[in-house]
C-alpha positions as protocol buffer text, in pm:
chain_id: "A"
residue {
  index: 1
  type: MET
  ca { x: -3452 y: -13288 z: -3465 }
}
residue {
  index: 2
  type: SER
  ca { x: -3517 y: -12924 z: -3462 }
}
residue {
  index: 3
  type: THR
  ca { x: -3295 y: -12673 z: -3647 }
}
residue {
  index: 4
  type: LYS
  ca { x: -3214 y: -12340 z: -3493 }
}
residue {
  index: 5
  type: ALA
  ca { x: -3210 y: -12042 z: -3727 }
}
residue {
  index: 6
  type: THR
  ca { x: -2882 y: -11863 z: -3774 }
}
residue {
  index: 7
  type: ARG
  ca { x: -2909 y: -11481 z: -3772 }
}
residue {
  index: 8
  type: ARG
  ca { x: -2742 y: -11331 z: -4053 }
}
residue {
  index: 9
  type: TRP
  ca { x: -2580 y: -10980 z: -4047 }
}
residue {
  index: 10
  type: GLY
  ca { x: -2630 y: -10793 z: -4369 }
}
residue {
  index: 11
  type: PRO
  ca { x: -2441 y: -10495 z: -4487 }
}
residue {
  index: 12
  type: ALA
  ca { x: -2690 y: -10246 z: -4353 }
}
residue {
  index: 13
  type: SER
  ca { x: -2666 y: -10385 z: -4000 }
}
residue {
  index: 14
  type: MET
  ca { x: -2287 y: -10385 z: -4001 }
}
residue {
  index: 15
  type: ALA
  ca { x: -2292 y: -10011 z: -4111 }
}
residue {
  index: 16
  type: SER
  ca { x: -2532 y: -9927 z: -3839 }
}
residue {
  index: 17
  type: LEU
  ca { x: -2302 y: -10095 z: -3571 }
}
residue {
  index: 18
  type: LEU
  ca { x: -2002 y: -9894 z: -3700 }
}
residue {
  index: 19
  type: VAL
  ca { x: -2191 y: -9564 z: -3684 }
}
residue {
  index: 20
  type: VAL
  ca { x: -2294 y: -9624 z: -3327 }
}
residue {
  index: 21
  type: ALA
  ca { x: -1925 y: -9710 z: -3218 }
}
residue {
  index: 22
  type: LEU
  ca { x: -1800 y: -9393 z: -3375 }
}
residue {
  index: 23
  type: LEU
  ca { x: -2060 y: -9175 z: -3221 }
}
residue {
  index: 24
  type: THR
  ca { x: -2027 y: -9314 z: -2863 }
}
residue {
  index: 25
  type: GLY
  ca { x: -1648 y: -9314 z: -2861 }
}
residue {
  index: 26
  type: CYS
  ca { x: -1644 y: -9653 z: -2707 }
}
residue {
  index: 27
  type: GLY
  ca { x: -1430 y: -9936 z: -2818 }
}
residue {
  index: 28
  type: LEU
  ca { x: -1361 y: -10289 z: -2700 }
}
residue {
  index: 29
  type: PRO
  ca { x: -1004 y: -10425 z: -2666 }
}
residue {
  index: 30
  type: ALA
  ca { x: -901 y: -10682 z: -2904 }
}
residue {
  index: 31
  type: ALA
  ca { x: -962 y: -11040 z: -2814 }
}
residue {
  index: 32
  type: GLY
  ca { x: -730 y: -11151 z: -2533 }
}
residue {
  index: 33
  type: GLN
  ca { x: -591 y: -10795 z: -2457 }
}
residue {
  index: 34
  type: PRO
  ca { x: -680 y: -10594 z: -2142 }
}
residue {
  index: 35
  type: ALA
  ca { x: -839 y: -10258 z: -2139 }
}
residue {
  index: 36
  type: ILE
  ca { x: -582 y: -9975 z: -2111 }
}
residue {
  index: 37
  type: ASP
  ca { x: -608 y: -9703 z: -1834 }
}
residue {
  index: 38
  type: PRO
  ca { x: -432 y: -9398 z: -1990 }
}
residue {
  index: 39
  type: VAL
  ca { x: -339 y: -9276 z: -1646 }
}
residue {
  index: 40
  type: ALA
  ca { x: -199 y: -9592 z: -1507 }
}
residue {
  index: 41
  type: ALA
  ca { x: -41 y: -9743 z: -1815 }
}
residue {
  index: 42
  type: GLY
  ca { x: 264 y: -9510 z: -1827 }
}
residue {
  index: 43
  type: PRO
  ca { x: 452 y: -9440 z: -2156 }
}
residue {
  index: 44
  type: LEU
  ca { x: 365 y: -9611 z: -2474 }
}
residue {
  index: 45
  type: PRO
  ca { x: 615 y: -9867 z: -2593 }
}
residue {
  index: 46
  type: ASN
  ca { x: 903 y: -9697 z: -2761 }
}
residue {
  index: 47
  type: GLY
  ca { x: 770 y: -9352 z: -2698 }
}
residue {
  index: 48
  type: PRO
  ca { x: 880 y: -9077 z: -2458 }
}
residue {
  index: 49
  type: ALA
  ca { x: 753 y: -9057 z: -2110 }
}
residue {
  index: 50
  type: THR
  ca { x: 467 y: -8817 z: -2044 }
}
residue {
  index: 51
  type: PRO
  ca { x: 582 y: -8558 z: -1778 }
}
residue {
  index: 52
  type: VAL
  ca { x: 384 y: -8544 z: -1453 }
}
residue {
  index: 53
  type: GLY
  ca { x: 380 y: -8231 z: -1248 }
}
residue {
  index: 54
  type: ARG
  ca { x: 639 y: -7952 z: -1288 }
}
residue {
  index: 55
  type: PRO
  ca { x: 783 y: -7972 z: -1655 }
}
residue {
  index: 56
  type: THR
  ca { x: 1152 y: -8097 z: -1677 }
}
residue {
  index: 57
  type: GLY
  ca { x: 1396 y: -7798 z: -1669 }
}
residue {
  index: 58
  type: ALA
  ca { x: 1146 y: -7552 z: -1520 }
}
residue {
  index: 59
  type: ALA
  ca { x: 1302 y: -7338 z: -1256 }
}
residue {
  index: 60
  type: GLU
  ca { x: 1188 y: -7378 z: -898 }
}
residue {
  index: 61
  type: VAL
  ca { x: 1020 y: -7066 z: -780 }
}
residue {
  index: 62
  type: ARG
  ca { x: 1129 y: -6958 z: -422 }
}
residue {
  index: 63
  type: PRO
  ca { x: 1029 y: -6658 z: -220 }
}
residue {
  index: 64
  type: ASP
  ca { x: 1283 y: -6368 z: -202 }
}
residue {
  index: 65
  type: PRO
  ca { x: 1470 y: -6351 z: 127 }
}
residue {
  index: 66
  type: ALA
  ca { x: 1381 y: -6064 z: 366 }
}
residue {
  index: 67
  type: PRO
  ca { x: 1602 y: -5770 z: 290 }
}
residue {
  index: 68
  type: VAL
  ca { x: 1893 y: -5711 z: 536 }
}
residue {
  index: 69
  type: ILE
  ca { x: 1874 y: -5356 z: 672 }
}
residue {
  index: 70
  type: PRO
  ca { x: 2204 y: -5203 z: 753 }
}
residue {
  index: 71
  type: VAL
  ca { x: 2275 y: -5078 z: 1100 }
}
residue {
  index: 72
  type: SER
  ca { x: 2233 y: -4720 z: 1138 }
}
residue {
  index: 73
  type: TYR
  ca { x: 2138 y: -4458 z: 1406 }
}
residue {
  index: 74
  type: PRO
  ca { x: 2141 y: -4078 z: 1464 }
}
residue {
  index: 75
  type: ALA
  ca { x: 2356 y: -3917 z: 1719 }
}
residue {
  index: 76
  type: THR
  ca { x: 2042 y: -3845 z: 1915 }
}
residue {
  index: 77
  type: GLY
  ca { x: 1712 y: -4026 z: 1881 }
}
residue {
  index: 78
  type: GLY
  ca { x: 1371 y: -3920 z: 1954 }
}
residue {
  index: 79
  type: ASN
  ca { x: 1331 y: -4110 z: 2285 }
}
residue {
  index: 80
  type: HIS
  ca { x: 1052 y: -4330 z: 2154 }
}
residue {
  index: 81
  type: TRP
  ca { x: 1083 y: -4710 z: 2223 }
}
residue {
  index: 82
  type: SER
  ca { x: 999 y: -5050 z: 2092 }
}
residue {
  index: 83
  type: VAL
  ca { x: 942 y: -5293 z: 2378 }
}
residue {
  index: 84
  type: ALA
  ca { x: 1019 y: -5662 z: 2339 }
}
residue {
  index: 85
  type: PRO
  ca { x: 759 y: -5921 z: 2467 }
}
residue {
  index: 86
  type: GLY
  ca { x: 814 y: -6118 z: 2777 }
}
residue {
  index: 87
  type: GLU
  ca { x: 1001 y: -6453 z: 2796 }
}
residue {
  index: 88
  type: THR
  ca { x: 791 y: -6755 z: 2699 }
}
residue {
  index: 89
  type: THR
  ca { x: 982 y: -6991 z: 2932 }
}
residue {
  index: 90
  type: PRO
  ca { x: 1119 y: -6909 z: 3275 }
}
residue {
  index: 91
  type: GLY
  ca { x: 1497 y: -6880 z: 3321 }
}
residue {
  index: 92
  type: ARG
  ca { x: 1715 y: -7141 z: 3473 }
}
residue {
  index: 93
  type: ALA
  ca { x: 1726 y: -6984 z: 3832 }
}
residue {
  index: 94
  type: THR
  ca { x: 1478 y: -7133 z: 4080 }
}
residue {
  index: 95
  type: ALA
  ca { x: 1593 y: -6966 z: 4391 }
}
residue {
  index: 96
  type: GLY
  ca { x: 1641 y: -6595 z: 4507 }
}
residue {
  index: 97
  type: ARG
  ca { x: 1445 y: -6281 z: 4479 }
}
residue {
  index: 98
  type: LEU
  ca { x: 1259 y: -6229 z: 4145 }
}
residue {
  index: 99
  type: LEU
  ca { x: 1342 y: -5912 z: 3954 }
}
residue {
  index: 100
  type: ARG
  ca { x: 1141 y: -5842 z: 3639 }
}
residue {
  index: 101
  type: TYR
  ca { x: 1290 y: -5640 z: 3359 }
}
residue {
  index: 102
  type: ARG
  ca { x: 1180 y: -5494 z: 3009 }
}
residue {
  index: 103
  type: VAL
  ca { x: 1403 y: -5459 z: 2715 }
}
residue {
  index: 104
  type: ALA
  ca { x: 1335 y: -5137 z: 2498 }
}
residue {
  index: 105
  type: VAL
  ca { x: 1508 y: -5038 z: 2175 }
}
residue {
  index: 106
  type: GLU
  ca { x: 1502 y: -4675 z: 2059 }
}
residue {
  index: 107
  type: ARG
  ca { x: 1306 y: -4671 z: 1741 }
}
residue {
  index: 108
  type: ASP
  ca { x: 1561 y: -4451 z: 1554 }
}
residue {
  index: 109
  type: ILE
  ca { x: 1801 y: -4746 z: 1560 }
}
residue {
  index: 110
  type: ARG
  ca { x: 1768 y: -4947 z: 1248 }
}
residue {
  index: 111
  type: GLY
  ca { x: 1905 y: -5289 z: 1153 }
}
residue {
  index: 112
  type: LEU
  ca { x: 1895 y: -5421 z: 1524 }
}
residue {
  index: 113
  type: PRO
  ca { x: 1550 y: -5583 z: 1562 }
}
residue {
  index: 114
  type: THR
  ca { x: 1406 y: -5552 z: 1912 }
}
residue {
  index: 115
  type: LYS
  ca { x: 1341 y: -5930 z: 1943 }
}
residue {
  index: 116
  type: ASP
  ca { x: 1718 y: -6000 z: 1858 }
}
residue {
  index: 117
  type: ILE
  ca { x: 1840 y: -5745 z: 2116 }
}
residue {
  index: 118
  type: ALA
  ca { x: 1601 y: -5900 z: 2371 }
}
residue {
  index: 119
  type: THR
  ca { x: 1718 y: -6245 z: 2299 }
}
residue {
  index: 120
  type: ALA
  ca { x: 2080 y: -6158 z: 2339 }
}
residue {
  index: 121
  type: ILE
  ca { x: 2027 y: -5978 z: 2666 }
}
residue {
  index: 122
  type: THR
  ca { x: 1808 y: -6257 z: 2809 }
}
residue {
  index: 123
  type: THR
  ca { x: 2052 y: -6526 z: 2698 }
}
residue {
  index: 124
  type: THR
  ca { x: 2329 y: -6337 z: 2885 }
}
residue {
  index: 125
  type: LEU
  ca { x: 2125 y: -6293 z: 3195 }
}
residue {
  index: 126
  type: ASN
  ca { x: 2008 y: -6656 z: 3212 }
}
residue {
  index: 127
  type: ASP
  ca { x: 2358 y: -6788 z: 3155 }
}
residue {
  index: 128
  type: PRO
  ca { x: 2490 y: -7009 z: 3439 }
}
residue {
  index: 129
  type: ARG
  ca { x: 2777 y: -6779 z: 3464 }
}
residue {
  index: 130
  type: GLY
  ca { x: 2562 y: -6478 z: 3519 }
}
residue {
  index: 131
  type: TRP
  ca { x: 2411 y: -6298 z: 3811 }
}
residue {
  index: 132
  type: THR
  ca { x: 2156 y: -6578 z: 3889 }
}
residue {
  index: 133
  type: ALA
  ca { x: 2439 y: -6822 z: 3963 }
}
residue {
  index: 134
  type: GLY
  ca { x: 2480 y: -6711 z: 4318 }
}
residue {
  index: 135
  type: GLY
  ca { x: 2126 y: -6801 z: 4413 }
}
residue {
  index: 136
  type: ALA
  ca { x: 2031 y: -6450 z: 4537 }
}
residue {
  index: 137
  type: TRP
  ca { x: 1841 y: -6333 z: 4222 }
}
residue {
  index: 138
  type: ARG
  ca { x: 1599 y: -6459 z: 3967 }
}
residue {
  index: 139
  type: LEU
  ca { x: 1574 y: -6243 z: 3643 }
}
residue {
  index: 140
  type: ARG
  ca { x: 1272 y: -6261 z: 3418 }
}
residue {
  index: 141
  type: ARG
  ca { x: 1203 y: -6053 z: 3100 }
}
residue {
  index: 142
  type: VAL
  ca { x: 837 y: -5913 z: 3098 }
}
residue {
  index: 143
  type: GLY
  ca { x: 666 y: -5728 z: 2822 }
}
residue {
  index: 144
  type: ALA
  ca { x: 494 y: -5389 z: 2792 }
}
residue {
  index: 145
  type: GLY
  ca { x: 228 y: -5308 z: 3042 }
}
residue {
  index: 146
  type: GLU
  ca { x: 348 y: -5569 z: 3300 }
}
residue {
  index: 147
  type: PRO
  ca { x: 495 y: -5480 z: 3638 }
}
residue {
  index: 148
  type: THR
  ca { x: 868 y: -5441 z: 3619 }
}
residue {
  index: 149
  type: ASP
  ca { x: 1157 y: -5357 z: 3851 }
}
residue {
  index: 150
  type: PHE
  ca { x: 1384 y: -5205 z: 3588 }
}
residue {
  index: 151
  type: THR
  ca { x: 1418 y: -5140 z: 3213 }
}
residue {
  index: 152
  type: ILE
  ca { x: 1727 y: -5219 z: 2990 }
}
residue {
  index: 153
  type: TYR
  ca { x: 1746 y: -4960 z: 2711 }
}
residue {
  index: 154
  type: LEU
  ca { x: 1951 y: -4980 z: 2393 }
}
residue {
  index: 155
  type: ALA
  ca { x: 1977 y: -4603 z: 2322 }
}
residue {
  index: 156
  type: THR
  ca { x: 2141 y: -4368 z: 2078 }
}
residue {
  index: 157
  type: PRO
  ca { x: 2443 y: -4187 z: 2220 }
}
residue {
  index: 158
  type: GLY
  ca { x: 2256 y: -3858 z: 2285 }
}
residue {
  index: 159
  type: THR
  ca { x: 1951 y: -4028 z: 2439 }
}
residue {
  index: 160
  type: ARG
  ca { x: 2198 y: -4218 z: 2664 }
}
residue {
  index: 161
  type: ASP
  ca { x: 2289 y: -3876 z: 2811 }
}
residue {
  index: 162
  type: THR
  ca { x: 1924 y: -3789 z: 2868 }
}
residue {
  index: 163
  type: LEU
  ca { x: 1851 y: -4112 z: 3048 }
}
residue {
  index: 164
  type: CYS
  ca { x: 2173 y: -4134 z: 3251 }
}
residue {
  index: 165
  type: GLN
  ca { x: 2167 y: -3782 z: 3379 }
}
residue {
  index: 166
  type: ASP
  ca { x: 2540 y: -3789 z: 3458 }
}
residue {
  index: 167
  type: VAL
  ca { x: 2844 y: -3642 z: 3278 }
}
residue {
  index: 168
  type: PRO
  ca { x: 2709 y: -3629 z: 2920 }
}
residue {
  index: 169
  type: ASP
  ca { x: 2991 y: -3832 z: 2739 }
}
residue {
  index: 170
  type: ALA
  ca { x: 2776 y: -4005 z: 2475 }
}
residue {
  index: 171
  type: TYR
  ca { x: 3025 y: -4287 z: 2491 }
}
residue {
  index: 172
  type: THR
  ca { x: 2965 y: -4510 z: 2793 }
}
residue {
  index: 173
  type: SER
  ca { x: 2672 y: -4697 z: 2922 }
}
residue {
  index: 174
  type: CYS
  ca { x: 2516 y: -4642 z: 3263 }
}
residue {
  index: 175
  type: ARG
  ca { x: 2266 y: -4731 z: 3531 }
}
residue {
  index: 176
  type: ASN
  ca { x: 2037 y: -4458 z: 3667 }
}
residue {
  index: 177
  type: GLY
  ca { x: 1781 y: -4578 z: 3916 }
}
residue {
  index: 178
  type: GLY
  ca { x: 1548 y: -4818 z: 3738 }
}
residue {
  index: 179
  type: ARG
  ca { x: 1727 y: -4757 z: 3400 }
}
residue {
  index: 180
  type: VAL
  ca { x: 1990 y: -4976 z: 3262 }
}
residue {
  index: 181
  type: VAL
  ca { x: 2111 y: -4787 z: 2963 }
}
residue {
  index: 182
  type: LEU
  ca { x: 2328 y: -4955 z: 2695 }
}
residue {
  index: 183
  type: ASN
  ca { x: 2484 y: -4721 z: 2438 }
}
residue {
  index: 184
  type: VAL
  ca { x: 2417 y: -4851 z: 2088 }
}
residue {
  index: 185
  type: ALA
  ca { x: 2755 y: -4722 z: 1973 }
}
residue {
  index: 186
  type: ARG
  ca { x: 2930 y: -4955 z: 2207 }
}
residue {
  index: 187
  type: TRP
  ca { x: 2688 y: -5239 z: 2111 }
}
residue {
  index: 188
  type: VAL
  ca { x: 2774 y: -5203 z: 1754 }
}
residue {
  index: 189
  type: LYS
  ca { x: 3140 y: -5110 z: 1773 }
}
residue {
  index: 190
  type: GLY
  ca { x: 3272 y: -5241 z: 2102 }
}
residue {
  index: 191
  type: VAL
  ca { x: 3597 y: -5066 z: 2227 }
}
residue {
  index: 192
  type: PRO
  ca { x: 3943 y: -5068 z: 2080 }
}
residue {
  index: 193
  type: GLY
  ca { x: 4196 y: -5305 z: 2244 }
}
residue {
  index: 194
  type: TYR
  ca { x: 3946 y: -5517 z: 2423 }
}
residue {
  index: 195
  type: GLY
  ca { x: 4103 y: -5843 z: 2322 }
}
residue {
  index: 196
  type: ALA
  ca { x: 3785 y: -6037 z: 2287 }
}
residue {
  index: 197
  type: THR
  ca { x: 3492 y: -6084 z: 2056 }
}
residue {
  index: 198
  type: LEU
  ca { x: 3212 y: -5822 z: 2006 }
}
residue {
  index: 199
  type: GLU
  ca { x: 2976 y: -6077 z: 2156 }
}
residue {
  index: 200
  type: THR
  ca { x: 3187 y: -6100 z: 2466 }
}
residue {
  index: 201
  type: TYR
  ca { x: 3188 y: -5729 z: 2506 }
}
residue {
  index: 202
  type: ARG
  ca { x: 2810 y: -5716 z: 2465 }
}
residue {
  index: 203
  type: GLN
  ca { x: 2776 y: -5970 z: 2745 }
}
residue {
  index: 204
  type: TYR
  ca { x: 3009 y: -5759 z: 2957 }
}
residue {
  index: 205
  type: MET
  ca { x: 2803 y: -5452 z: 2890 }
}
residue {
  index: 206
  type: VAL
  ca { x: 2484 y: -5618 z: 3009 }
}
residue {
  index: 207
  type: ASN
  ca { x: 2631 y: -5785 z: 3324 }
}
residue {
  index: 208
  type: HIS
  ca { x: 2827 y: -5477 z: 3423 }
}
residue {
  index: 209
  type: GLU
  ca { x: 2528 y: -5239 z: 3415 }
}
residue {
  index: 210
  type: VAL
  ca { x: 2274 y: -5494 z: 3555 }
}
residue {
  index: 211
  type: GLY
  ca { x: 2541 y: -5545 z: 3831 }
}
residue {
  index: 212
  type: HIS
  ca { x: 2495 y: -5184 z: 3927 }
}
residue {
  index: 213
  type: LYS
  ca { x: 2126 y: -5238 z: 3955 }
}
residue {
  index: 214
  type: LEU
  ca { x: 2183 y: -5529 z: 4182 }
}
residue {
  index: 215
  type: GLY
  ca { x: 2396 y: -5300 z: 4406 }
}
residue {
  index: 216
  type: TYR
  ca { x: 2754 y: -5362 z: 4308 }
}
residue {
  index: 217
  type: GLY
  ca { x: 3008 y: -5082 z: 4263 }
}
residue {
  index: 218
  type: HIS
  ca { x: 3321 y: -5060 z: 4052 }
}
residue {
  index: 219
  type: GLU
  ca { x: 3619 y: -5283 z: 4111 }
}
residue {
  index: 220
  type: ARG
  ca { x: 3983 y: -5283 z: 3985 }
}
residue {
  index: 221
  type: CYS
  ca { x: 4205 y: -5555 z: 3831 }
}
residue {
  index: 222
  type: PRO
  ca { x: 4320 y: -5802 z: 4088 }
}
residue {
  index: 223
  type: GLY
  ca { x: 4651 y: -5880 z: 3922 }
}
residue {
  index: 224
  type: ARG
  ca { x: 4823 y: -5861 z: 3576 }
}
residue {
  index: 225
  type: GLY
  ca { x: 4718 y: -6146 z: 3346 }
}
residue {
  index: 226
  type: ARG
  ca { x: 4411 y: -6236 z: 3547 }
}
residue {
  index: 227
  type: PRO
  ca { x: 4051 y: -6187 z: 3417 }
}
residue {
  index: 228
  type: ALA
  ca { x: 3913 y: -5850 z: 3485 }
}
residue {
  index: 229
  type: PRO
  ca { x: 3610 y: -5845 z: 3735 }
}
residue {
  index: 230
  type: VAL
  ca { x: 3275 y: -5781 z: 3548 }
}
residue {
  index: 231
  type: MET
  ca { x: 3244 y: -5473 z: 3763 }
}
residue {
  index: 232
  type: GLN
  ca { x: 3571 y: -5325 z: 3641 }
}
residue {
  index: 233
  type: GLN
  ca { x: 3518 y: -5043 z: 3387 }
}
residue {
  index: 234
  type: GLN
  ca { x: 3655 y: -5257 z: 3099 }
}
residue {
  index: 235
  type: THR
  ca { x: 3512 y: -5012 z: 2845 }
}
residue {
  index: 236
  type: LEU
  ca { x: 3779 y: -4765 z: 2950 }
}
residue {
  index: 237
  type: GLY
  ca { x: 4075 y: -5004 z: 3006 }
}
residue {
  index: 238
  type: LEU
  ca { x: 4182 y: -5344 z: 3131 }
}
residue {
  index: 239
  type: HIS
  ca { x: 4490 y: -5234 z: 3330 }
}
residue {
  index: 240
  type: GLY
  ca { x: 4675 y: -5556 z: 3273 }
}
residue {
  index: 241
  type: CYS
  ca { x: 4369 y: -5787 z: 3316 }
}
residue {
  index: 242
  type: THR
  ca { x: 4215 y: -5976 z: 3034 }
}
residue {
  index: 243
  type: ALA
  ca { x: 3848 y: -5938 z: 2917 }
}
residue {
  index: 244
  type: ASN
  ca { x: 3580 y: -6113 z: 3106 }
}
residue {
  index: 245
  type: ALA
  ca { x: 3205 y: -6087 z: 3070 }
}
residue {
  index: 246
  type: TRP
  ca { x: 3090 y: -6297 z: 3377 }
}
residue {
  index: 247
  type: PRO
  ca { x: 3036 y: -6245 z: 3747 }
}
residue {
  index: 248
  type: TYR
  ca { x: 3050 y: -6618 z: 3815 }
}
residue {
  index: 249
  type: PRO
  ca { x: 3291 y: -6733 z: 3542 }
}
residue {
  index: 250
  type: LYS
  ca { x: 3312 y: -7082 z: 3703 }
}
residue {
  index: 251
  type: GLY
  ca { x: 2939 y: -7086 z: 3807 }
}
residue {
  index: 252
  type: LYS
  ca { x: 3014 y: -7106 z: 4181 }
}
residue {
  index: 253
  type: ALA
  ca { x: 3174 y: -6809 z: 4375 }
}
residue {
  index: 254
  type: ARG
  ca { x: 3148 y: -6463 z: 4240 }
}
residue {
  index: 255
  type: TYR
  ca { x: 3468 y: -6335 z: 4086 }
}
residue {
  index: 256
  type: SER
  ca { x: 3570 y: -5991 z: 4211 }
}
residue {
  index: 257
  type: GLY
  ca { x: 3859 y: -5744 z: 4254 }
}
residue {
  index: 258
  type: PRO
  ca { x: 3948 y: -5465 z: 4485 }
}
residue {
  index: 259
  type: VAL
  ca { x: 3688 y: -5207 z: 4527 }
}
residue {
  index: 260
  type: GLY
  ca { x: 3749 y: -4885 z: 4337 }
}
residue {
  index: 261
  type: ALA
  ca { x: 3780 y: -4729 z: 3996 }
}
residue {
  index: 262
  type: TYR
  ca { x: 4054 y: -4588 z: 3771 }
}
residue {
  index: 263
  type: ASP
  ca { x: 4075 y: -4225 z: 3656 }
}
residue {
  index: 264
  type: ASP
  ca { x: 4057 y: -4319 z: 3298 }
}
residue {
  index: 265
  type: ALA
  ca { x: 3992 y: -4069 z: 3027 }
}
residue {
  index: 266
  type: ILE
  ca { x: 3666 y: -4103 z: 2834 }
}
residue {
  index: 267
  type: PRO
  ca { x: 3709 y: -4098 z: 2453 }
}
residue {
  index: 268
  type: ARG
  ca { x: 3539 y: -3829 z: 2248 }
}
residue {
  index: 269
  type: ARG
  ca { x: 3161 y: -3829 z: 2192 }
}
residue {
  index: 270
  type: GLU
  ca { x: 2999 y: -4064 z: 1949 }
}
residue {
  index: 271
  type: GLY
  ca { x: 2795 y: -3926 z: 1658 }
}
residue {
  index: 272
  type: ALA
  ca { x: 2562 y: -4079 z: 1400 }
}
residue {
  index: 273
  type: TYR
  ca { x: 2648 y: -4405 z: 1236 }
}
residue {
  index: 274
  type: SER
  ca { x: 2556 y: -4594 z: 914 }
}
residue {
  index: 275
  type: ALA
  ca { x: 2691 y: -4928 z: 792 }
}
residue {
  index: 276
  type: SER
  ca { x: 2565 y: -4874 z: 438 }
}
């Protein structure tokens, strides 16, 4: 029977093994215990959790909101314009003659971004109660440099007089040939005693002046308590009617009144304005 020699570990050998373990940083788990992954293991028993990501209690950093610019404009601007881009989608109307229009805002007007003005105007003109409801017209907003049939201007009171070339009142809006001129003073302030929201008055402004471009003249109130026709000069008075912004308020037949205008006085001229 053969006898195998048993290797003995002397003190020198054990010391060498300890030195190697310390230098390499490696260690073996105790017998019967799995190796510990320090990332996946989570908190140590009876110890606090190690925070991951943003420290607890740290404030979330958010970008500052864009500053709100107060609305302001001079009595007369420099007659220089910012033109809105064209519509990205066609309007609702599919029948009728196509008329293309631009929207331009005088650059001296602050706090009323061109894109916002263009959106408000186009939303009004594409409304099912608007001028396209009768099927005679299609209206499409185009950008600078594109062929156009007319331009809708949002102008300072003094520039309104230059573009309209009528009695220079600096108060009303107008249509002069291919120019549909909206007075920014009316866009911002509306008119006293109108009896409806500023949004409704703005819709009326757009539809009334574009109505002139489409060939419609002034009309009068058809009866006390009834809606005013959109071609009535509602800026100067309702004469017993109620405010109405739409030529087709029920989306079918055009709502109208007797042809003619009232001899209403025009309020005094508008000057510069600042909301700040």
